[in-house]
């Protein structure tokens, strides 16, 4: 049975832990860490099989786990990822935006090879990455338009320097248009999906991102368009937000659970 260390005990981390505890993921959750001691304690309280709460993120991978699952933040990825690989543990990353910094990507990619370990990036809140990966050499344009309720965009760094007041938006409003690289840095908890698309396709400086705040929607919608010599692909994913964290879609959590289940199972693997 695989042993899992969990970094981040928020909306996603809690659901992953519960999926392990219920047996849906055939694994043992042995260690957890969150910057918020309250959140880690609250999570452990919910579990029948109680993991140990460690004192810092590095202690997750210095313990005998097989994989560390990051469901915390881009800062957590920057801070803890390399030590996970150096400690010869696999790593699953949900805050994928951190990997659009080429120096971080290169260091982690080299570390995977040096320590013979793997980083898993679940498809998260989108679908279609199998197709994008397959046609990437023939891809000429790639874009994602994300529409969320203003409350799902609250707290993003973008608003520190913008005149836009989310509380005053009363109809569908484009609040950002640019490339994925800039988008994930200005909206670190909202648009990690643009990083997944970039890494699967033509890179973060060619992947276009539009973010729309719509007070009349109850969904987190991602519309993806890819065009090139292969033809054209469009995907629209209309996600219900998680009930605890409206920034995060239910699909992102289910995708994390499925990726970890696959990692922990000896099973037939379906899809690209
Ligand atoms: N790849 C994808 O498609 C998607 C990725 N995500 C990303 O997944 C991550 C988890 O999402 P979710 O669970 O909904 O987020 P939450 O905010 O609900 O939970 C994250 C938890 O991690 C804690 N945390 C943040 N930074 C650190 C750190 N450096 N070390 C330890 N703990 C930390 C937070 O504490 P505190 O609250 O005190 O900051 C919080 O308790 C987020 O980064 C989110 O943006 C989400 C949806 C889709
Ligand atoms: O969950 C979503 O819809 C997308 C999201 O927050 C992200 O990519 O960071």
Tab-separated table of C-alpha atoms and ligand atoms in Angstrom, residues 7-13 33-36 39 70-76 94-96 123-125 188-190 192-193 196 245 248-249 252, ligand 1:
chain	number	residue	atom	x	y	z
A	7	UNK	CA	0.763	19.408	1.801
A	8	UNK	CA	-2.304	21.637	2.203
A	9	UNK	CA	-5.406	20.818	4.238
A	10	UNK	CA	-7.892	23.180	2.574
A	11	UNK	CA	-10.823	22.368	0.285
A	12	UNK	CA	-8.879	20.026	-1.998
A	13	UNK	CA	-6.559	18.489	0.598
A	33	UNK	CA	1.063	19.725	6.891
A	34	UNK	CA	-0.682	23.064	6.453
A	35	UNK	CA	0.546	26.555	7.372
A	36	UNK	CA	-2.669	26.785	9.327
A	39	UNK	CA	-6.857	23.494	9.276
A	70	UNK	CA	0.674	19.385	-2.948
A	71	UNK	CA	-2.729	21.082	-2.617
A	72	UNK	CA	-1.614	24.339	-1.007
A	73	UNK	CA	-0.284	27.227	-3.134
A	74	UNK	CA	2.307	28.220	-5.714
A	75	UNK	CA	4.531	29.371	-2.823
A	76	UNK	CA	4.357	25.881	-1.348
A	94	UNK	CA	-2.005	21.100	-8.069
A	95	UNK	CA	-0.677	24.692	-7.900
A	96	UNK	CA	0.803	24.202	-11.364
A	123	UNK	CA	-5.714	17.712	-15.533
A	124	UNK	CA	-7.357	19.664	-12.723
A	125	UNK	CA	-10.383	21.770	-13.588
A	188	UNK	CA	-2.329	32.389	-8.599
A	189	UNK	CA	-5.372	30.644	-7.113
A	190	UNK	CA	-7.677	30.996	-10.135
A	192	UNK	CA	-3.556	27.160	-12.763
A	193	UNK	CA	-5.438	25.521	-15.638
A	196	UNK	CA	-1.533	23.052	-17.549
A	245	UNK	CA	-13.703	27.248	-1.712
A	248	UNK	CA	-11.750	25.791	-6.893
A	249	UNK	CA	-13.955	23.638	-9.120
A	252	UNK	CA	-10.215	19.859	-9.964
B	1	LIG	N1	-4.606	22.572	-11.199
B	1	LIG	C1	-5.870	22.965	-11.142
B	1	LIG	O1	-6.664	22.769	-12.068
B	1	LIG	C2	-6.356	23.649	-9.924
B	1	LIG	C3	-5.486	24.015	-8.926
B	1	LIG	N2	-5.950	24.602	-7.793
B	1	LIG	C4	-4.956	24.970	-6.787
B	1	LIG	O2	-4.844	23.909	-5.831
B	1	LIG	C5	-4.431	24.445	-4.572
B	1	LIG	C6	-5.352	23.923	-3.458
B	1	LIG	O3	-6.666	24.391	-3.684
B	1	LIG	P1	-7.706	24.488	-2.489
B	1	LIG	O4	-7.563	23.343	-1.576
B	1	LIG	O5	-9.018	24.778	-3.098
B	1	LIG	O6	-7.177	25.797	-1.727
B	1	LIG	P2	-7.492	26.203	-0.212
B	1	LIG	O7	-7.173	27.648	-0.115
B	1	LIG	O8	-8.849	25.744	0.167
B	1	LIG	O9	-6.443	25.353	0.633
B	1	LIG	C7	-5.070	25.551	0.568
B	1	LIG	C8	-4.486	25.326	1.955
B	1	LIG	O10	-3.062	25.321	1.875
B	1	LIG	C9	-2.536	26.228	2.838
B	1	LIG	N3	-1.272	26.775	2.357
B	1	LIG	C10	-1.068	27.784	1.469
B	1	LIG	N4	0.247	27.970	1.273
B	1	LIG	C11	0.887	27.057	2.022
B	1	LIG	C12	2.260	26.736	2.237
B	1	LIG	N5	3.241	27.425	1.631
B	1	LIG	N6	2.565	25.727	3.091
B	1	LIG	C13	1.586	25.054	3.718
B	1	LIG	N7	0.270	25.303	3.574
B	1	LIG	C14	-0.073	26.295	2.727
B	1	LIG	C15	-3.616	27.268	2.996
B	1	LIG	O11	-3.480	27.928	4.233
B	1	LIG	P3	-4.019	29.463	4.323
B	1	LIG	O12	-5.475	29.406	4.039
B	1	LIG	O13	-3.653	29.820	5.722
B	1	LIG	O14	-3.254	30.197	3.265
B	1	LIG	C16	-4.877	26.418	2.941
B	1	LIG	O15	-5.177	25.833	4.190
B	1	LIG	C17	-4.474	25.973	-4.726
B	1	LIG	O16	-3.188	26.489	-4.991
B	1	LIG	C18	-5.356	26.171	-5.951
B	1	LIG	O17	-5.091	27.373	-6.627
B	1	LIG	C19	-7.284	24.800	-7.591
B	1	LIG	C20	-8.185	24.462	-8.567
B	1	LIG	C21	-7.790	23.931	-9.840
